[in-house]
Amino acid sequence: MSVIAINELKKRFTNGEVEEEILKGINLELQPREITALVGASGSGKSTLLTIAAGLQPSSEGSIVFNGQDLTQMNSEEIRKIRAKDFGFVFQSSHLVPFLTVEEQLYLMLEVAGKHLSKVELQKEVRELLQRVGMEHRKNAYPSSLSGGERQRVAIARAIVHRPKILFADEPTASLDSLKSKDVMKLIRELTTSFNITTLIVTHDREMLDYVDNIITMKDGFIQSN
Ligand SMILES: Nc1ncnc2c1ncn2[C@@H]1O[C@H](COP(=O)(O)OP(=O)(O)OP(=O)(O)O)[C@@H](O)[C@H]1O
Ligand SMILES: [Mg+2]
């Protein structure tokens, strides 16, 4: 059973008088514990597809079935709840809150997700995950004192601390050097499997594809058959 099924998805934008179709009928299913990579030229529609699948912007046509429900039929409050509880996000820039420590970033996310755990349980979850991503020793540090790779590790921990079903990652390694990129990608691989997540990742970096299960190539709003 797929975790999410995207059917005949279309997206049109209107620029002035001109309407442009950016996604032209996308079909895609993501399977549990698999990483699917979206690759393709700049402007081919990768980020648009990822953000629509994640409920961050509406589609023009088609359906997105998650947990037996069609996201395209939901109101914004229903989508917000699913995003907070079941989805995790990582982007090119870590987007950490500058005035929160590493562990506070994770507590904040748990609060947003509405996880009702005791203080002791919360602390255990956060500490264990930080250990897992190799950042426990920096739990009291602020983002400004972390390296780019460390920030991305914290961003990944924050994205999955509430145990989402799906991790959406748009070029999570684009601001890192090759060695750090591989470390981050290995981490995403490990966590996807052991935390039972399903991951959709956009990447330009061919080296990252060694760590994924499926590669989907986009071209001009279509999926190119491999
Ligand atoms: N809100 C918007 N309004 C109008 N056009 C948009 C909007 N968002 C995206 N587009 C256009 O849709 C096309 C696809 O954009 P998208 O960001 O999905 O590409 P991408 O494959 O992620 O590219 P990149 O690899 O450069 O990140 C582009 O031509 C872009 O200009
Ligand atoms: Mg993009």
PDB file of C-alpha atoms and ligand atoms in Angstrom:
ATOM      1  CA  MET A   1       0.000   0.000   0.000  1.00  0.00           C
ATOM      2  CA  SER A   2       1.345   3.388  -0.915  1.00  0.00           C
ATOM      3  CA  VAL A   3       1.665   6.055   1.756  1.00  0.00           C
ATOM      4  CA  ILE A   4       0.582   8.800  -0.596  1.00  0.00           C
ATOM      5  CA  ALA A   5      -0.861   8.566  -4.100  1.00  0.00           C
ATOM      6  CA  ILE A   6      -0.789  11.499  -6.488  1.00  0.00           C
ATOM      7  CA  ASN A   7      -3.153  11.162  -9.441  1.00  0.00           C
ATOM      8  CA  GLU A   8      -3.316  13.255 -12.618  1.00  0.00           C
ATOM      9  CA  LEU A   9      -2.026  16.280 -10.747  1.00  0.00           C
ATOM     10  CA  LYS A  10      -1.995  19.548 -12.663  1.00  0.00           C
ATOM     11  CA  LYS A  11      -0.899  23.026 -11.674  1.00  0.00           C
ATOM     12  CA  ARG A  12      -1.481  26.208 -13.598  1.00  0.00           C
ATOM     13  CA  PHE A  13      -0.167  29.663 -12.793  1.00  0.00           C
ATOM     14  CA  THR A  14      -1.402  32.858 -14.344  1.00  0.00           C
ATOM     15  CA  ASN A  15       1.309  35.373 -15.142  1.00  0.00           C
ATOM     16  CA  GLY A  16      -0.537  38.504 -16.242  1.00  0.00           C
ATOM     17  CA  GLU A  17      -2.763  37.446 -19.144  1.00  0.00           C
ATOM     18  CA  VAL A  18      -0.927  34.212 -19.804  1.00  0.00           C
ATOM     19  CA  GLU A  19      -1.834  30.969 -18.112  1.00  0.00           C
ATOM     20  CA  GLU A  20       0.955  28.446 -17.884  1.00  0.00           C
ATOM     21  CA  GLU A  21       0.639  24.794 -17.005  1.00  0.00           C
ATOM     22  CA  ILE A  22       3.598  23.892 -14.780  1.00  0.00           C
ATOM     23  CA  LEU A  23       2.507  20.352 -13.836  1.00  0.00           C
ATOM     24  CA  LYS A  24       0.822  18.507 -16.679  1.00  0.00           C
ATOM     25  CA  GLY A  25      -0.738  15.400 -15.165  1.00  0.00           C
ATOM     26  CA  ILE A  26       1.591  13.823 -12.614  1.00  0.00           C
ATOM     27  CA  ASN A  27       1.038  10.305 -11.269  1.00  0.00           C
ATOM     28  CA  LEU A  28       3.225   9.197  -8.403  1.00  0.00           C
ATOM     29  CA  GLU A  29       2.969   6.800  -5.474  1.00  0.00           C
ATOM     30  CA  LEU A  30       5.355   6.701  -2.550  1.00  0.00           C
ATOM     31  CA  GLN A  31       5.926   3.440  -0.709  1.00  0.00           C
ATOM     32  CA  PRO A  32       6.664   3.029   3.016  1.00  0.00           C
ATOM     33  CA  ARG A  33      10.296   3.345   4.118  1.00  0.00           C
ATOM     34  CA  GLU A  34      11.387   4.296   0.611  1.00  0.00           C
ATOM     35  CA  ILE A  35      13.197   7.412  -0.515  1.00  0.00           C
ATOM     36  CA  THR A  36      12.040   8.806  -3.828  1.00  0.00           C
ATOM     37  CA  ALA A  37      14.212  11.414  -5.506  1.00  0.00           C
ATOM     38  CA  LEU A  38      12.828  14.043  -7.856  1.00  0.00           C
ATOM     39  CA  VAL A  39      15.437  15.165 -10.351  1.00  0.00           C
ATOM     40  CA  GLY A  40      15.318  17.275 -13.517  1.00  0.00           C
ATOM     41  CA  ALA A  41      16.296  20.618 -14.964  1.00  0.00           C
ATOM     42  CA  SER A  42      15.699  23.882 -13.166  1.00  0.00           C
ATOM     43  CA  GLY A  43      12.118  24.995 -13.719  1.00  0.00           C
ATOM     44  CA  SER A  44      10.841  21.493 -14.533  1.00  0.00           C
ATOM     45  CA  GLY A  45       8.369  21.635 -11.635  1.00  0.00           C
ATOM     46  CA  LYS A  46      10.077  19.654  -8.858  1.00  0.00           C
ATOM     47  CA  SER A  47       9.496  22.118  -6.010  1.00  0.00           C
ATOM     48  CA  THR A  48       5.979  22.834  -7.216  1.00  0.00           C
ATOM     49  CA  LEU A  49       5.178  19.112  -7.111  1.00  0.00           C
ATOM     50  CA  LEU A  50       6.752  18.691  -3.670  1.00  0.00           C
ATOM     51  CA  THR A  51       4.958  21.662  -2.132  1.00  0.00           C
ATOM     52  CA  ILE A  52       1.582  20.625  -3.563  1.00  0.00           C
ATOM     53  CA  ALA A  53       2.029  17.024  -2.358  1.00  0.00           C
ATOM     54  CA  ALA A  54       2.866  18.450   1.077  1.00  0.00           C
ATOM     55  CA  GLY A  55      -0.262  20.579   1.159  1.00  0.00           C
ATOM     56  CA  LEU A  56       1.701  23.848   1.084  1.00  0.00           C
ATOM     57  CA  GLN A  57      -0.074  25.123  -2.020  1.00  0.00           C
ATOM     58  CA  PRO A  58      -3.220  24.066  -3.872  1.00  0.00           C
ATOM     59  CA  SER A  59      -3.307  22.086  -7.094  1.00  0.00           C
ATOM     60  CA  SER A  60      -5.422  23.007 -10.124  1.00  0.00           C
ATOM     61  CA  GLU A  61      -6.607  19.461 -10.857  1.00  0.00           C
ATOM     62  CA  GLY A  62      -6.068  15.920  -9.661  1.00  0.00           C
ATOM     63  CA  SER A  63      -6.056  14.135  -6.319  1.00  0.00           C
ATOM     64  CA  ILE A  64      -3.547  13.499  -3.520  1.00  0.00           C
ATOM     65  CA  VAL A  65      -4.649  10.586  -1.381  1.00  0.00           C
ATOM     66  CA  PHE A  66      -3.031  10.297   2.032  1.00  0.00           C
ATOM     67  CA  ASN A  67      -4.377   8.023   4.752  1.00  0.00           C
ATOM     68  CA  GLY A  68      -7.497   7.383   2.700  1.00  0.00           C
ATOM     69  CA  GLN A  69      -8.286  11.090   2.426  1.00  0.00           C
ATOM     70  CA  ASP A  70      -7.917  13.391  -0.570  1.00  0.00           C
ATOM     71  CA  LEU A  71      -5.900  16.471   0.421  1.00  0.00           C
ATOM     72  CA  THR A  72      -7.308  18.417  -2.518  1.00  0.00           C
ATOM     73  CA  GLN A  73     -10.802  18.149  -1.014  1.00  0.00           C
ATOM     74  CA  MET A  74      -9.833  19.451   2.442  1.00  0.00           C
ATOM     75  CA  ASN A  75     -10.102  22.943   3.866  1.00  0.00           C
ATOM     76  CA  SER A  76      -6.982  24.762   5.024  1.00  0.00           C
ATOM     77  CA  GLU A  77      -7.472  23.893   8.700  1.00  0.00           C
ATOM     78  CA  GLU A  78      -7.753  20.170   7.932  1.00  0.00           C
ATOM     79  CA  ILE A  79      -4.609  20.351   5.801  1.00  0.00           C
ATOM     80  CA  ARG A  80      -2.773  22.309   8.487  1.00  0.00           C
ATOM     81  CA  LYS A  81      -3.474  19.557  11.016  1.00  0.00           C
ATOM     82  CA  ILE A  82      -2.167  16.843   8.714  1.00  0.00           C
ATOM     83  CA  ARG A  83       0.947  18.896   7.921  1.00  0.00           C
ATOM     84  CA  ALA A  84       1.690  19.473  11.598  1.00  0.00           C
ATOM     85  CA  LYS A  85       1.105  15.874  12.659  1.00  0.00           C
ATOM     86  CA  ASP A  86       2.070  13.684   9.734  1.00  0.00           C
ATOM     87  CA  PHE A  87       4.508  15.654   7.573  1.00  0.00           C
ATOM     88  CA  GLY A  88       8.063  16.839   8.162  1.00  0.00           C
ATOM     89  CA  PHE A  89      10.001  19.402   6.144  1.00  0.00           C
ATOM     90  CA  VAL A  90      13.642  20.125   5.333  1.00  0.00           C
ATOM     91  CA  PHE A  91      14.784  22.780   2.891  1.00  0.00           C
ATOM     92  CA  GLN A  92      18.070  23.984   1.414  1.00  0.00           C
ATOM     93  CA  SER A  93      18.459  26.465   4.224  1.00  0.00           C
ATOM     94  CA  SER A  94      17.899  24.982   7.681  1.00  0.00           C
ATOM     95  CA  HIS A  95      15.421  27.707   8.761  1.00  0.00           C
ATOM     96  CA  LEU A  96      16.259  27.247  12.441  1.00  0.00           C
ATOM     97  CA  VAL A  97      14.846  29.839  14.822  1.00  0.00           C
ATOM     98  CA  PRO A  98      17.850  32.044  15.681  1.00  0.00           C
ATOM     99  CA  PHE A  99      16.920  32.682  19.321  1.00  0.00           C
ATOM    100  CA  LEU A 100      16.183  29.064  20.258  1.00  0.00           C
ATOM    101  CA  THR A 101      18.783  26.494  21.295  1.00  0.00           C
ATOM    102  CA  VAL A 102      19.145  23.228  19.414  1.00  0.00           C
ATOM    103  CA  GLU A 103      16.920  21.321  21.814  1.00  0.00           C
ATOM    104  CA  GLU A 104      14.362  24.129  22.012  1.00  0.00           C
ATOM    105  CA  GLN A 105      13.914  23.900  18.210  1.00  0.00           C
ATOM    106  CA  LEU A 106      12.757  20.313  18.709  1.00  0.00           C
ATOM    107  CA  TYR A 107      10.482  21.083  21.664  1.00  0.00           C
ATOM    108  CA  LEU A 108       8.814  23.802  19.609  1.00  0.00           C
ATOM    109  CA  MET A 109       8.087  21.349  16.807  1.00  0.00           C
ATOM    110  CA  LEU A 110       6.570  18.853  19.245  1.00  0.00           C
ATOM    111  CA  GLU A 111       4.322  21.597  20.513  1.00  0.00           C
ATOM    112  CA  VAL A 112       3.230  22.539  16.992  1.00  0.00           C
ATOM    113  CA  ALA A 113       2.483  18.880  16.269  1.00  0.00           C
ATOM    114  CA  GLY A 114       0.364  18.719  19.426  1.00  0.00           C
ATOM    115  CA  LYS A 115       2.259  15.786  20.967  1.00  0.00           C
ATOM    116  CA  HIS A 116       0.937  15.218  24.446  1.00  0.00           C
ATOM    117  CA  LEU A 117       3.806  13.672  26.353  1.00  0.00           C
ATOM    118  CA  SER A 118       5.019  14.194  29.890  1.00  0.00           C
ATOM    119  CA  LYS A 119       8.002  16.477  30.408  1.00  0.00           C
ATOM    120  CA  VAL A 120      10.242  13.488  31.120  1.00  0.00           C
ATOM    121  CA  GLU A 121       9.088  11.675  27.977  1.00  0.00           C
ATOM    122  CA  LEU A 122       9.546  14.785  25.856  1.00  0.00           C
ATOM    123  CA  GLN A 123      13.049  15.235  27.147  1.00  0.00           C
ATOM    124  CA  LYS A 124      13.886  11.597  26.476  1.00  0.00           C
ATOM    125  CA  GLU A 125      12.588  11.780  22.883  1.00  0.00           C
ATOM    126  CA  VAL A 126      14.492  14.965  22.143  1.00  0.00           C
ATOM    127  CA  ARG A 127      17.779  13.832  23.720  1.00  0.00           C
ATOM    128  CA  GLU A 128      17.669  10.442  21.997  1.00  0.00           C
ATOM    129  CA  LEU A 129      17.009  11.942  18.608  1.00  0.00           C
ATOM    130  CA  LEU A 130      19.756  14.528  19.028  1.00  0.00           C
ATOM    131  CA  GLN A 131      22.109  11.698  19.903  1.00  0.00           C
ATOM    132  CA  ARG A 132      20.974   9.856  16.812  1.00  0.00           C
ATOM    133  CA  VAL A 133      21.879  12.781  14.555  1.00  0.00           C
ATOM    134  CA  GLY A 134      25.138  13.376  16.417  1.00  0.00           C
ATOM    135  CA  MET A 135      24.121  16.724  17.941  1.00  0.00           C
ATOM    136  CA  GLU A 136      23.476  15.873  21.592  1.00  0.00           C
ATOM    137  CA  HIS A 137      26.681  17.569  22.694  1.00  0.00           C
ATOM    138  CA  ARG A 138      25.446  20.835  21.141  1.00  0.00           C
ATOM    139  CA  LYS A 139      21.929  20.744  22.572  1.00  0.00           C
ATOM    140  CA  ASN A 140      22.350  24.108  24.291  1.00  0.00           C
ATOM    141  CA  ALA A 141      23.956  25.836  21.310  1.00  0.00           C
ATOM    142  CA  TYR A 142      22.278  28.536  19.214  1.00  0.00           C
ATOM    143  CA  PRO A 143      22.130  28.123  15.400  1.00  0.00           C
ATOM    144  CA  SER A 144      24.649  30.922  14.806  1.00  0.00           C
ATOM    145  CA  SER A 145      27.381  28.855  16.462  1.00  0.00           C
ATOM    146  CA  LEU A 146      26.761  25.755  14.316  1.00  0.00           C
ATOM    147  CA  SER A 147      28.329  24.811  10.987  1.00  0.00           C
ATOM    148  CA  GLY A 148      26.107  24.391   7.912  1.00  0.00           C
ATOM    149  CA  GLY A 149      26.218  20.605   8.205  1.00  0.00           C
ATOM    150  CA  GLU A 150      25.360  20.720  11.905  1.00  0.00           C
ATOM    151  CA  ARG A 151      22.439  23.039  11.222  1.00  0.00           C
ATOM    152  CA  GLN A 152      21.073  20.653   8.626  1.00  0.00           C
ATOM    153  CA  ARG A 153      21.369  17.762  11.121  1.00  0.00           C
ATOM    154  CA  VAL A 154      19.330  19.757  13.616  1.00  0.00           C
ATOM    155  CA  ALA A 155      16.829  20.676  10.882  1.00  0.00           C
ATOM    156  CA  ILE A 156      16.426  16.977  10.046  1.00  0.00           C
ATOM    157  CA  ALA A 157      15.963  16.061  13.710  1.00  0.00           C
ATOM    158  CA  ARG A 158      13.372  18.809  14.032  1.00  0.00           C
ATOM    159  CA  ALA A 159      11.589  17.604  10.883  1.00  0.00           C
ATOM    160  CA  ILE A 160      11.073  14.106  12.290  1.00  0.00           C
ATOM    161  CA  VAL A 161      10.874  14.600  16.066  1.00  0.00           C
ATOM    162  CA  HIS A 162       7.067  14.314  15.962  1.00  0.00           C
ATOM    163  CA  ARG A 163       7.379  11.029  13.985  1.00  0.00           C
ATOM    164  CA  PRO A 164       5.818  12.139  10.709  1.00  0.00           C
ATOM    165  CA  LYS A 165       4.695   9.644   8.079  1.00  0.00           C
ATOM    166  CA  ILE A 166       6.296  11.606   5.244  1.00  0.00           C
ATOM    167  CA  LEU A 167       9.467  13.676   5.095  1.00  0.00           C
ATOM    168  CA  PHE A 168       9.531  16.285   2.324  1.00  0.00           C
ATOM    169  CA  ALA A 169      13.027  17.549   1.548  1.00  0.00           C
ATOM    170  CA  ASP A 170      13.724  20.182  -1.117  1.00  0.00           C
ATOM    171  CA  GLU A 171      17.455  20.214  -1.907  1.00  0.00           C
ATOM    172  CA  PRO A 172      18.523  19.559   1.710  1.00  0.00           C
ATOM    173  CA  THR A 173      22.193  19.220   0.753  1.00  0.00           C
ATOM    174  CA  ALA A 174      22.463  22.058  -1.769  1.00  0.00           C
ATOM    175  CA  SER A 175      24.299  24.387   0.619  1.00  0.00           C
ATOM    176  CA  LEU A 176      26.784  21.744   1.810  1.00  0.00           C
ATOM    177  CA  ASP A 177      30.095  20.450   0.446  1.00  0.00           C
ATOM    178  CA  SER A 178      30.282  16.952  -1.001  1.00  0.00           C
ATOM    179  CA  LEU A 179      31.422  15.215   2.206  1.00  0.00           C
ATOM    180  CA  LYS A 180      28.813  16.896   4.407  1.00  0.00           C
ATOM    181  CA  SER A 181      26.134  16.260   1.773  1.00  0.00           C
ATOM    182  CA  LYS A 182      26.850  12.545   1.901  1.00  0.00           C
ATOM    183  CA  ASP A 183      26.674  12.554   5.703  1.00  0.00           C
ATOM    184  CA  VAL A 184      23.303  14.295   5.630  1.00  0.00           C
ATOM    185  CA  MET A 185      22.016  11.948   2.939  1.00  0.00           C
ATOM    186  CA  LYS A 186      23.184   8.895   4.890  1.00  0.00           C
ATOM    187  CA  LEU A 187      21.363  10.260   7.907  1.00  0.00           C
ATOM    188  CA  ILE A 188      18.141  10.705   5.910  1.00  0.00           C
ATOM    189  CA  ARG A 189      18.553   7.135   4.634  1.00  0.00           C
ATOM    190  CA  GLU A 190      19.031   5.724   8.144  1.00  0.00           C
ATOM    191  CA  LEU A 191      16.159   7.649   9.697  1.00  0.00           C
ATOM    192  CA  THR A 192      13.747   6.879   6.835  1.00  0.00           C
ATOM    193  CA  THR A 193      14.233   3.178   7.426  1.00  0.00           C
ATOM    194  CA  SER A 194      14.414   3.056  11.198  1.00  0.00           C
ATOM    195  CA  PHE A 195      11.633   5.570  11.931  1.00  0.00           C
ATOM    196  CA  ASN A 196       9.316   4.102   9.328  1.00  0.00           C
ATOM    197  CA  ILE A 197       9.166   7.288   7.291  1.00  0.00           C
ATOM    198  CA  THR A 198       8.561   7.780   3.570  1.00  0.00           C
ATOM    199  CA  THR A 199      10.766  10.411   2.008  1.00  0.00           C
ATOM    200  CA  LEU A 200      10.358  12.595  -1.062  1.00  0.00           C
ATOM    201  CA  ILE A 201      13.527  14.502  -1.847  1.00  0.00           C
ATOM    202  CA  VAL A 202      14.388  16.994  -4.583  1.00  0.00           C
ATOM    203  CA  THR A 203      18.059  17.015  -5.473  1.00  0.00           C
ATOM    204  CA  HIS A 204      20.397  18.224  -8.191  1.00  0.00           C
ATOM    205  CA  ASP A 205      23.270  16.174  -6.870  1.00  0.00           C
ATOM    206  CA  ARG A 206      23.792  12.859  -8.687  1.00  0.00           C
ATOM    207  CA  GLU A 207      25.917  11.573  -5.797  1.00  0.00           C
ATOM    208  CA  MET A 208      22.894  11.645  -3.508  1.00  0.00           C
ATOM    209  CA  LEU A 209      21.080   9.166  -5.741  1.00  0.00           C
ATOM    210  CA  ASP A 210      23.167   6.276  -4.344  1.00  0.00           C
ATOM    211  CA  TYR A 211      21.069   6.528  -1.193  1.00  0.00           C
ATOM    212  CA  VAL A 212      17.587   6.517  -2.708  1.00  0.00           C
ATOM    213  CA  ASP A 213      15.194   3.756  -3.789  1.00  0.00           C
ATOM    214  CA  ASN A 214      13.456   5.453  -6.723  1.00  0.00           C
ATOM    215  CA  ILE A 215      14.504   8.190  -9.107  1.00  0.00           C
ATOM    216  CA  ILE A 216      11.812  10.233 -10.850  1.00  0.00           C
ATOM    217  CA  THR A 217      12.986  12.536 -13.620  1.00  0.00           C
ATOM    218  CA  MET A 218      10.837  15.574 -14.372  1.00  0.00           C
ATOM    219  CA  LYS A 219      10.859  17.439 -17.644  1.00  0.00           C
ATOM    220  CA  ASP A 220       8.646  20.430 -18.486  1.00  0.00           C
ATOM    221  CA  GLY A 221       5.944  19.456 -16.009  1.00  0.00           C
ATOM    222  CA  PHE A 222       5.866  15.774 -16.913  1.00  0.00           C
ATOM    223  CA  ILE A 223       7.480  12.697 -15.407  1.00  0.00           C
ATOM    224  CA  GLN A 224       9.901  11.310 -17.925  1.00  0.00           C
ATOM    225  CA  SER A 225       9.734   7.541 -18.234  1.00  0.00           C
ATOM    226  CA  ASN A 226      13.095   6.073 -17.231  1.00  0.00           C
TER     227      ASN A 226
HETATM  228  N1  LIG B   1       3.801  31.001  -7.697  1.00  0.00           N
HETATM  229  C1  LIG B   1       4.194  30.911  -8.960  1.00  0.00           C
HETATM  230  N2  LIG B   1       3.679  31.733  -9.905  1.00  0.00           N
HETATM  231  C2  LIG B   1       4.045  31.634 -11.192  1.00  0.00           C
HETATM  232  N3  LIG B   1       4.938  30.736 -11.664  1.00  0.00           N
HETATM  233  C3  LIG B   1       5.499  29.904 -10.774  1.00  0.00           C
HETATM  234  C4  LIG B   1       5.160  29.930  -9.387  1.00  0.00           C
HETATM  235  N4  LIG B   1       5.871  28.965  -8.737  1.00  0.00           N
HETATM  236  C5  LIG B   1       6.629  28.367  -9.689  1.00  0.00           C
HETATM  237  N5  LIG B   1       6.407  28.927 -10.904  1.00  0.00           N
HETATM  238  C6  LIG B   1       7.060  28.521 -12.164  1.00  0.00           C
HETATM  239  O1  LIG B   1       6.896  27.128 -12.313  1.00  0.00           O
HETATM  240  C7  LIG B   1       8.045  26.535 -12.921  1.00  0.00           C
HETATM  241  C8  LIG B   1       8.540  25.398 -12.060  1.00  0.00           C
HETATM  242  O2  LIG B   1       9.068  25.909 -10.862  1.00  0.00           O
HETATM  243  P1  LIG B   1       9.683  24.975  -9.739  1.00  0.00           P
HETATM  244  O3  LIG B   1      10.119  25.861  -8.640  1.00  0.00           O
HETATM  245  O4  LIG B   1       8.733  23.904  -9.422  1.00  0.00           O
HETATM  246  O5  LIG B   1      10.930  24.360 -10.495  1.00  0.00           O
HETATM  247  P2  LIG B   1      12.097  23.423  -9.959  1.00  0.00           P
HETATM  248  O6  LIG B   1      12.097  22.209 -10.822  1.00  0.00           O
HETATM  249  O7  LIG B   1      11.959  23.218  -8.506  1.00  0.00           O
HETATM  250  O8  LIG B   1      13.388  24.283 -10.295  1.00  0.00           O
HETATM  251  P3  LIG B   1      14.766  24.459  -9.476  1.00  0.00           P
HETATM  252  O9  LIG B   1      15.555  23.205  -9.766  1.00  0.00           O
HETATM  253  O10 LIG B   1      15.374  25.662 -10.085  1.00  0.00           O
HETATM  254  O11 LIG B   1      14.446  24.627  -8.024  1.00  0.00           O
HETATM  255  C9  LIG B   1       9.043  27.674 -13.082  1.00  0.00           C
HETATM  256  O12 LIG B   1       8.990  28.108 -14.408  1.00  0.00           O
HETATM  257  C10 LIG B   1       8.541  28.730 -12.131  1.00  0.00           C
HETATM  258  O13 LIG B   1       8.882  30.009 -12.572  1.00  0.00           O
HETATM  259 MG    MG B   2      13.109  23.841  -6.836  1.00  0.00          MG
END
